[in-house]
Amino acid sequence: MKVQVASFCRTQLPRVSRTFALNIPLLPEPLDLAVTVAYLLCRIADTLEDEAPGALHGALLDELGGLVSLEPGWEARARSFARRARLALRDEAPPAEAELVSETPTVLETLASLPSWVHPPIARCVRTMAGGMNQIQRMHGGSGQVMGLPDLQATFMYCYYVAGVVGEMLTGLFVASSPRVAWREERLMSRAPAFGRALQLTNILKDVREDLDRGSCWLPRDRMAAHGLTPATLALPSLRANAVALLDELVAVARRELDVALEYSLALPVEEPGLRLFCLYPLFFAAATLDVVEGNPAVFEPEPVKIPRETVAMLMQLTQERVGSDEALRALHASVSRGSRDGAEAWS
């Protein structure tokens, strides 16, 4: 394996994801690098969706979906793609994400250097994600702006395309890398989409104001209408109580998805603590985030709502201490979900 290209991927990861920079290093080699590369490729797709005009990013997403197959001649096509994709980004695109798009050939070169069992799950994931993003955009005229999805089923479909497929990909990689996991494949795969959907739905609720400011909204329009809201009125101070009630309803939906995500994580063998921790860290972060979001009108203000770093550190410590006990992990999940606003000390 070429050390230089792998080094770029490892270095770039914490620049584009605080959460996954914490849990990916817990995975055994070469699974850690495989998941790093997979995450970066998905982040490239996400950056194109968020930061390139709709008329441009549709074709670019299709091209990225083709590149991950690493068919002969991919190197030249990847260099051409990276130049055009970088030029397509808005000037306001985050610098680290713009750099990542420019280095698409480096990420693909790292993918090519990994064992062959890594390639099929990652290629399928990126192709499905890119195709799904394009499908969502076509439903909205390809403008690059999505101001609400028709209903909760459509929101779930979006969450599947951008995150549920990641749960399936991770399962494929886990199964291929560990005989201990392989015999649990059916149990894991049936829960894998919910694992990804839960994390994505949490992000949608947490980032609702940021998305609105960028001209997007991924909440179901029928549920907004039931609360007397539209995407255009969602952040109005005069309708704040309605908006909080809407989010509380969707927080309950996200919590049900997190319950399934917990079962997914506990289906991983205790003999693979790195795999368990990889899944449990973001799960507990999401549970704590939902408790911050619930009943909180500040979610609709410009300043992002986040869980404190001390909470993140404590959750990591408590999860590490309990990683081998399903009973203790279930108790921690119930405790975190009951209300992180009561203080992290309540979880110890």
Tab-separated table of C-alpha atoms in Angstrom:
chain	number	residue	atom	x	y	z
A	1	MET	CA	0.000	0.000	0.000
A	2	LYS	CA	1.238	3.482	-0.830
A	3	VAL	CA	1.802	5.168	2.508
A	4	GLN	CA	1.408	8.703	1.143
A	5	VAL	CA	-2.127	8.295	-0.195
A	6	ALA	CA	-3.259	6.450	2.927
A	7	SER	CA	-1.728	9.198	5.044
A	8	PHE	CA	-3.780	11.840	3.240
A	9	CYS	CA	-6.998	9.958	4.001
A	10	ARG	CA	-6.167	9.515	7.671
A	11	THR	CA	-5.153	13.177	7.997
A	12	GLN	CA	-8.191	14.499	6.137
A	13	LEU	CA	-10.730	12.545	8.179
A	14	PRO	CA	-10.699	14.737	11.339
A	15	ARG	CA	-10.870	17.837	9.140
A	16	VAL	CA	-14.267	16.814	7.773
A	17	SER	CA	-15.758	14.761	10.634
A	18	ARG	CA	-15.295	15.184	14.351
A	19	THR	CA	-17.390	12.135	15.252
A	20	PHE	CA	-15.901	9.594	12.869
A	21	ALA	CA	-12.390	10.743	13.697
A	22	LEU	CA	-13.138	9.433	17.193
A	23	ASN	CA	-14.508	6.002	16.352
A	24	ILE	CA	-12.833	4.854	13.112
A	25	PRO	CA	-9.398	4.451	14.785
A	26	LEU	CA	-11.005	1.856	17.074
A	27	LEU	CA	-11.434	-0.538	14.145
A	28	PRO	CA	-8.760	-3.180	13.421
A	29	GLU	CA	-6.528	-2.851	10.363
A	30	PRO	CA	-7.180	-2.716	7.438
A	31	LEU	CA	-10.861	-2.177	8.287
A	32	ASP	CA	-10.049	1.215	9.788
A	33	LEU	CA	-8.593	2.503	6.528
A	34	ALA	CA	-11.375	0.909	4.468
A	35	VAL	CA	-14.032	2.721	6.520
A	36	THR	CA	-12.016	5.954	6.361
A	37	VAL	CA	-11.935	5.770	2.569
A	38	ALA	CA	-15.629	4.881	2.426
A	39	TYR	CA	-16.517	7.821	4.657
A	40	LEU	CA	-14.458	10.245	2.553
A	41	LEU	CA	-16.089	9.063	-0.682
A	42	CYS	CA	-19.530	9.520	0.878
A	43	ARG	CA	-18.470	12.955	2.100
A	44	ILE	CA	-17.432	13.905	-1.433
A	45	ALA	CA	-20.930	12.966	-2.617
A	46	ASP	CA	-22.483	14.925	0.245
A	47	THR	CA	-20.346	17.976	-0.541
A	48	LEU	CA	-21.459	17.919	-4.170
A	49	GLU	CA	-25.084	17.698	-3.066
A	50	ASP	CA	-24.732	20.588	-0.613
A	51	GLU	CA	-22.239	22.872	-2.325
A	52	ALA	CA	-22.648	22.456	-6.112
A	53	PRO	CA	-25.615	23.858	-8.090
A	54	GLY	CA	-28.204	21.205	-8.882
A	55	ALA	CA	-27.700	21.412	-12.632
A	56	LEU	CA	-24.045	20.485	-12.147
A	57	HIS	CA	-23.979	18.122	-9.199
A	58	GLY	CA	-26.386	15.621	-10.744
A	59	ALA	CA	-23.971	14.667	-13.515
A	60	LEU	CA	-21.025	14.785	-11.124
A	61	LEU	CA	-22.737	12.411	-8.689
A	62	ASP	CA	-23.399	9.966	-11.514
A	63	GLU	CA	-19.737	10.200	-12.492
A	64	LEU	CA	-18.556	9.581	-8.930
A	65	GLY	CA	-20.822	6.540	-8.752
A	66	GLY	CA	-19.072	5.163	-11.813
A	67	LEU	CA	-15.541	5.956	-10.669
A	68	VAL	CA	-15.760	3.799	-7.532
A	69	SER	CA	-15.921	0.690	-9.713
A	70	LEU	CA	-12.226	1.355	-10.532
A	71	GLU	CA	-12.612	0.202	-14.098
A	72	PRO	CA	-9.546	0.494	-16.389
A	73	GLY	CA	-8.621	4.103	-17.057
A	74	TRP	CA	-10.192	5.346	-13.834
A	75	GLU	CA	-7.105	7.378	-12.913
A	76	ALA	CA	-7.428	9.852	-15.806
A	77	ARG	CA	-11.190	10.077	-15.389
A	78	ALA	CA	-10.754	10.751	-11.666
A	79	ARG	CA	-8.352	13.628	-12.318
A	80	SER	CA	-10.784	15.172	-14.803
A	81	PHE	CA	-13.673	14.679	-12.382
A	82	ALA	CA	-11.791	16.329	-9.509
A	83	ARG	CA	-10.981	19.444	-11.568
A	84	ARG	CA	-14.560	19.912	-12.741
A	85	ALA	CA	-16.096	19.068	-9.371
A	86	ARG	CA	-13.897	21.559	-7.542
A	87	LEU	CA	-14.826	24.322	-9.999
A	88	ALA	CA	-18.525	23.496	-9.521
A	89	LEU	CA	-18.466	24.183	-5.767
A	90	ARG	CA	-19.768	27.420	-4.334
A	91	ASP	CA	-17.122	29.888	-3.168
A	92	GLU	CA	-18.559	29.481	0.349
A	93	ALA	CA	-17.923	25.722	0.445
A	94	PRO	CA	-15.936	24.689	3.561
A	95	PRO	CA	-12.225	24.667	2.627
A	96	ALA	CA	-11.579	21.157	3.993
A	97	GLU	CA	-14.454	19.738	1.951
A	98	ALA	CA	-13.324	21.580	-1.175
A	99	GLU	CA	-9.829	20.147	-0.708
A	100	LEU	CA	-11.298	16.677	-0.295
A	101	VAL	CA	-13.170	17.000	-3.601
A	102	SER	CA	-9.930	18.099	-5.280
A	103	GLU	CA	-8.192	15.006	-3.894
A	104	THR	CA	-10.785	12.511	-5.115
A	105	PRO	CA	-8.065	10.687	-7.140
A	106	THR	CA	-6.027	10.214	-3.951
A	107	VAL	CA	-8.999	8.725	-2.109
A	108	LEU	CA	-9.726	6.385	-5.022
A	109	GLU	CA	-6.054	5.383	-5.198
A	110	THR	CA	-6.242	4.416	-1.537
A	111	LEU	CA	-9.371	2.384	-2.242
A	112	ALA	CA	-7.573	0.610	-5.083
A	113	SER	CA	-4.711	-0.298	-2.734
A	114	LEU	CA	-6.991	-2.053	-0.238
A	115	PRO	CA	-7.836	-5.790	-0.296
A	116	SER	CA	-10.393	-6.875	-2.886
A	117	TRP	CA	-13.040	-7.783	-0.270
A	118	VAL	CA	-13.279	-4.080	0.594
A	119	HIS	CA	-14.317	-2.933	-2.878
A	120	PRO	CA	-17.843	-4.354	-3.491
A	121	PRO	CA	-19.575	-2.970	-0.356
A	122	ILE	CA	-18.012	0.486	-0.821
A	123	ALA	CA	-18.754	0.658	-4.554
A	124	ARG	CA	-22.380	-0.366	-4.024
A	125	CYS	CA	-22.819	2.186	-1.246
A	126	VAL	CA	-21.428	5.130	-3.210
A	127	ARG	CA	-23.384	4.208	-6.357
A	128	THR	CA	-26.636	3.860	-4.385
A	129	MET	CA	-26.027	7.095	-2.496
A	130	ALA	CA	-25.215	9.074	-5.632
A	131	GLY	CA	-28.221	7.663	-7.478
A	132	GLY	CA	-30.514	8.324	-4.540
A	133	MET	CA	-29.360	11.907	-4.154
A	134	ASN	CA	-30.076	12.467	-7.832
A	135	GLN	CA	-33.508	10.870	-7.498
A	136	ILE	CA	-34.416	13.211	-4.648
A	137	GLN	CA	-33.222	16.203	-6.662
A	138	ARG	CA	-35.197	15.156	-9.753
A	139	MET	CA	-38.322	14.956	-7.594
A	140	HIS	CA	-37.782	18.656	-6.852
A	141	GLY	CA	-36.943	19.860	-10.335
A	142	GLY	CA	-33.166	19.471	-10.068
A	143	SER	CA	-32.762	22.959	-8.618
A	144	GLY	CA	-30.365	21.855	-5.891
A	145	GLN	CA	-32.813	23.130	-3.254
A	146	VAL	CA	-35.223	20.793	-1.460
A	147	MET	CA	-37.681	22.670	0.713
A	148	GLY	CA	-39.406	19.864	2.523
A	149	LEU	CA	-40.189	16.285	1.541
A	150	PRO	CA	-43.803	15.133	1.026
A	151	ASP	CA	-44.143	12.901	4.092
A	152	LEU	CA	-42.226	10.894	6.677
A	153	GLN	CA	-41.829	8.013	4.248
A	154	ALA	CA	-40.011	10.351	1.835
A	155	THR	CA	-37.812	11.642	4.650
A	156	PHE	CA	-36.979	8.032	5.523
A	157	MET	CA	-36.192	7.355	1.877
A	158	TYR	CA	-33.774	10.284	1.847
A	159	CYS	CA	-32.207	9.050	5.091
A	160	TYR	CA	-31.777	5.614	3.527
A	161	TYR	CA	-29.982	6.981	0.478
A	162	VAL	CA	-27.544	9.121	2.456
A	163	ALA	CA	-27.084	6.942	5.564
A	164	GLY	CA	-29.046	3.692	5.553
A	165	VAL	CA	-26.881	2.420	2.688
A	166	VAL	CA	-23.847	3.252	4.842
A	167	GLY	CA	-25.192	0.893	7.517
A	168	GLU	CA	-25.459	-1.826	4.884
A	169	MET	CA	-21.941	-1.106	3.641
A	170	LEU	CA	-20.490	-1.259	7.138
A	171	THR	CA	-22.205	-4.586	7.705
A	172	GLY	CA	-20.713	-5.945	4.498
A	173	LEU	CA	-17.250	-4.835	5.576
A	174	PHE	CA	-17.672	-6.218	9.094
A	175	VAL	CA	-18.862	-9.580	7.764
A	176	ALA	CA	-16.004	-9.822	5.270
A	177	SER	CA	-13.378	-8.889	7.859
A	178	SER	CA	-14.406	-11.089	10.799
A	179	PRO	CA	-15.541	-14.750	10.937
A	180	ARG	CA	-17.135	-13.962	14.304
A	181	VAL	CA	-19.436	-11.467	12.591
A	182	ALA	CA	-20.137	-13.487	9.453
A	183	TRP	CA	-22.613	-15.904	11.046
A	184	ARG	CA	-24.627	-12.930	12.377
A	185	GLU	CA	-24.994	-11.346	8.936
A	186	GLU	CA	-28.772	-11.808	8.595
A	187	ARG	CA	-29.458	-10.406	12.057
A	188	LEU	CA	-27.219	-7.408	11.375
A	189	MET	CA	-28.311	-6.655	7.828
A	190	SER	CA	-31.993	-6.492	8.785
A	191	ARG	CA	-31.162	-3.700	11.245
A	192	ALA	CA	-28.403	-1.963	9.266
A	193	PRO	CA	-30.595	0.605	7.439
A	194	ALA	CA	-32.174	1.756	10.713
A	195	PHE	CA	-28.703	2.232	12.202
A	196	GLY	CA	-27.834	4.703	9.449
A	197	ARG	CA	-31.287	6.316	9.330
A	198	ALA	CA	-31.256	7.010	13.073
A	199	LEU	CA	-28.001	8.957	12.869
A	200	GLN	CA	-29.106	10.879	9.784
A	201	LEU	CA	-32.507	11.791	11.190
A	202	THR	CA	-30.792	13.078	14.328
A	203	ASN	CA	-28.549	15.278	12.190
A	204	ILE	CA	-31.542	16.587	10.230
A	205	LEU	CA	-33.285	17.637	13.444
A	206	LYS	CA	-30.150	19.136	14.956
A	207	ASP	CA	-29.222	21.047	11.787
A	208	VAL	CA	-32.681	22.199	10.742
A	209	ARG	CA	-31.802	25.916	10.947
A	210	GLU	CA	-28.466	25.493	9.183
A	211	ASP	CA	-30.206	23.631	6.354
A	212	LEU	CA	-32.893	26.310	6.083
A	213	ASP	CA	-30.262	29.027	5.830
A	214	ARG	CA	-28.691	27.056	2.968
A	215	GLY	CA	-32.029	26.739	1.186
A	216	SER	CA	-32.882	23.159	2.124
A	217	CYS	CA	-35.282	21.359	4.430
A	218	TRP	CA	-35.562	17.598	4.836
A	219	LEU	CA	-38.570	17.526	7.166
A	220	PRO	CA	-41.924	16.061	6.013
A	221	ARG	CA	-44.277	18.732	4.695
A	222	ASP	CA	-47.397	16.889	5.846
A	223	ARG	CA	-46.196	16.915	9.449
A	224	MET	CA	-45.237	20.583	9.155
A	225	ALA	CA	-48.718	21.359	7.826
A	226	ALA	CA	-50.292	19.507	10.752
A	227	HIS	CA	-48.540	22.005	13.034
A	228	GLY	CA	-49.496	25.010	10.904
A	229	LEU	CA	-46.027	25.328	9.388
A	230	THR	CA	-44.295	25.413	6.025
A	231	PRO	CA	-40.540	25.422	5.308
A	232	ALA	CA	-40.812	29.195	4.805
A	233	THR	CA	-42.373	29.753	8.251
A	234	LEU	CA	-40.527	27.069	10.219
A	235	ALA	CA	-38.023	29.470	11.811
A	236	LEU	CA	-40.406	32.375	12.476
A	237	PRO	CA	-40.244	33.428	16.158
A	238	SER	CA	-44.020	33.906	16.185
A	239	LEU	CA	-44.507	30.192	15.402
A	240	ARG	CA	-41.773	28.873	17.671
A	241	ALA	CA	-44.120	26.786	19.841
A	242	ASN	CA	-45.499	25.050	16.730
A	243	ALA	CA	-42.000	24.334	15.461
A	244	VAL	CA	-40.881	22.887	18.801
A	245	ALA	CA	-43.945	20.627	18.881
A	246	LEU	CA	-43.127	19.405	15.365
A	247	LEU	CA	-39.540	18.615	16.293
A	248	ASP	CA	-40.623	16.812	19.466
A	249	GLU	CA	-42.850	14.565	17.342
A	250	LEU	CA	-39.904	13.756	15.053
A	251	VAL	CA	-37.539	13.261	17.999
A	252	ALA	CA	-39.817	10.404	19.104
A	253	VAL	CA	-39.484	8.871	15.623
A	254	ALA	CA	-35.701	9.192	15.745
A	255	ARG	CA	-35.581	7.571	19.180
A	256	ARG	CA	-37.447	4.535	17.853
A	257	GLU	CA	-34.836	4.246	15.112
A	258	LEU	CA	-32.078	4.517	17.718
A	259	ASP	CA	-33.635	1.617	19.617
A	260	VAL	CA	-33.127	-0.527	16.518
A	261	ALA	CA	-29.615	0.877	16.117
A	262	LEU	CA	-28.828	-0.304	19.645
A	263	GLU	CA	-29.973	-3.819	18.755
A	264	TYR	CA	-27.742	-3.666	15.679
A	265	SER	CA	-24.748	-2.719	17.817
A	266	LEU	CA	-25.439	-5.423	20.400
A	267	ALA	CA	-25.696	-8.027	17.637
A	268	LEU	CA	-21.967	-7.532	17.072
A	269	PRO	CA	-19.951	-10.078	19.088
A	270	VAL	CA	-18.436	-8.996	22.391
A	271	GLU	CA	-15.170	-10.501	21.088
A	272	GLU	CA	-15.040	-7.571	18.643
A	273	PRO	CA	-15.006	-4.590	21.021
A	274	GLY	CA	-13.613	-2.231	18.372
A	275	LEU	CA	-16.590	-2.862	16.099
A	276	ARG	CA	-19.007	-2.402	18.985
A	277	LEU	CA	-17.438	0.867	20.114
A	278	PHE	CA	-17.367	2.124	16.531
A	279	CYS	CA	-21.163	1.803	16.416
A	280	LEU	CA	-21.950	2.712	20.016
A	281	TYR	CA	-20.103	6.040	20.138
A	282	PRO	CA	-22.248	7.780	17.475
A	283	LEU	CA	-25.358	6.022	18.782
A	284	PHE	CA	-24.957	7.476	22.266
A	285	PHE	CA	-23.920	10.866	20.854
A	286	ALA	CA	-27.158	10.841	18.850
A	287	ALA	CA	-29.227	9.885	21.891
A	288	ALA	CA	-27.722	12.769	23.871
A	289	THR	CA	-28.246	15.132	20.932
A	290	LEU	CA	-31.940	14.243	20.726
A	291	ASP	CA	-32.313	15.110	24.380
A	292	VAL	CA	-30.763	18.511	23.687
A	293	VAL	CA	-33.057	19.038	20.687
A	294	GLU	CA	-36.279	17.965	22.419
A	295	GLY	CA	-38.327	20.914	23.629
A	296	ASN	CA	-35.506	23.324	22.777
A	297	PRO	CA	-36.479	26.460	20.800
A	298	ALA	CA	-32.780	27.298	20.366
A	299	VAL	CA	-32.637	24.681	17.596
A	300	PHE	CA	-34.278	27.283	15.339
A	301	GLU	CA	-31.730	29.982	16.117
A	302	PRO	CA	-28.627	30.572	13.935
A	303	GLU	CA	-26.186	29.298	16.577
A	304	PRO	CA	-25.798	25.508	16.220
A	305	VAL	CA	-27.012	23.310	19.074
A	306	LYS	CA	-24.412	20.742	20.156
A	307	ILE	CA	-23.716	18.436	23.071
A	308	PRO	CA	-20.772	19.688	25.163
A	309	ARG	CA	-17.329	18.158	24.675
A	310	GLU	CA	-17.352	17.042	28.301
A	311	THR	CA	-20.498	15.044	27.565
A	312	VAL	CA	-18.832	13.445	24.537
A	313	ALA	CA	-15.819	12.467	26.636
A	314	MET	CA	-17.945	11.012	29.422
A	315	LEU	CA	-20.080	9.026	27.005
A	316	MET	CA	-16.955	7.558	25.435
A	317	GLN	CA	-15.603	6.556	28.832
A	318	LEU	CA	-18.869	5.001	29.992
A	319	THR	CA	-19.260	3.107	26.727
A	320	GLN	CA	-15.725	1.721	26.935
A	321	GLU	CA	-16.383	0.512	30.487
A	322	ARG	CA	-19.598	-1.241	29.446
A	323	VAL	CA	-18.731	-2.478	25.960
A	324	GLY	CA	-18.729	-6.159	26.965
A	325	SER	CA	-22.093	-6.129	28.747
A	326	ASP	CA	-25.364	-5.925	26.805
A	327	GLU	CA	-27.272	-5.304	30.030
A	328	ALA	CA	-25.056	-2.384	31.035
A	329	LEU	CA	-25.226	-0.882	27.541
A	330	ARG	CA	-29.022	-1.116	27.483
A	331	ALA	CA	-29.131	0.631	30.858
A	332	LEU	CA	-26.810	3.374	29.604
A	333	HIS	CA	-28.941	3.866	26.503
A	334	ALA	CA	-32.088	4.167	28.610
A	335	SER	CA	-30.378	6.589	30.952
A	336	VAL	CA	-29.041	8.839	28.186
A	337	SER	CA	-32.381	8.823	26.385
A	338	ARG	CA	-34.211	9.858	29.552
A	339	GLY	CA	-32.585	13.264	29.562
A	340	SER	CA	-29.010	14.418	29.095
A	341	ARG	CA	-30.164	17.844	30.287
A	342	ASP	CA	-30.195	16.414	33.819
A	343	GLY	CA	-26.422	16.171	33.629
A	344	ALA	CA	-23.921	13.548	32.531
A	345	GLU	CA	-23.331	12.542	36.135
A	346	ALA	CA	-26.715	10.812	36.072
A	347	TRP	CA	-25.264	8.214	33.663
A	348	SER	CA	-22.404	7.055	35.822
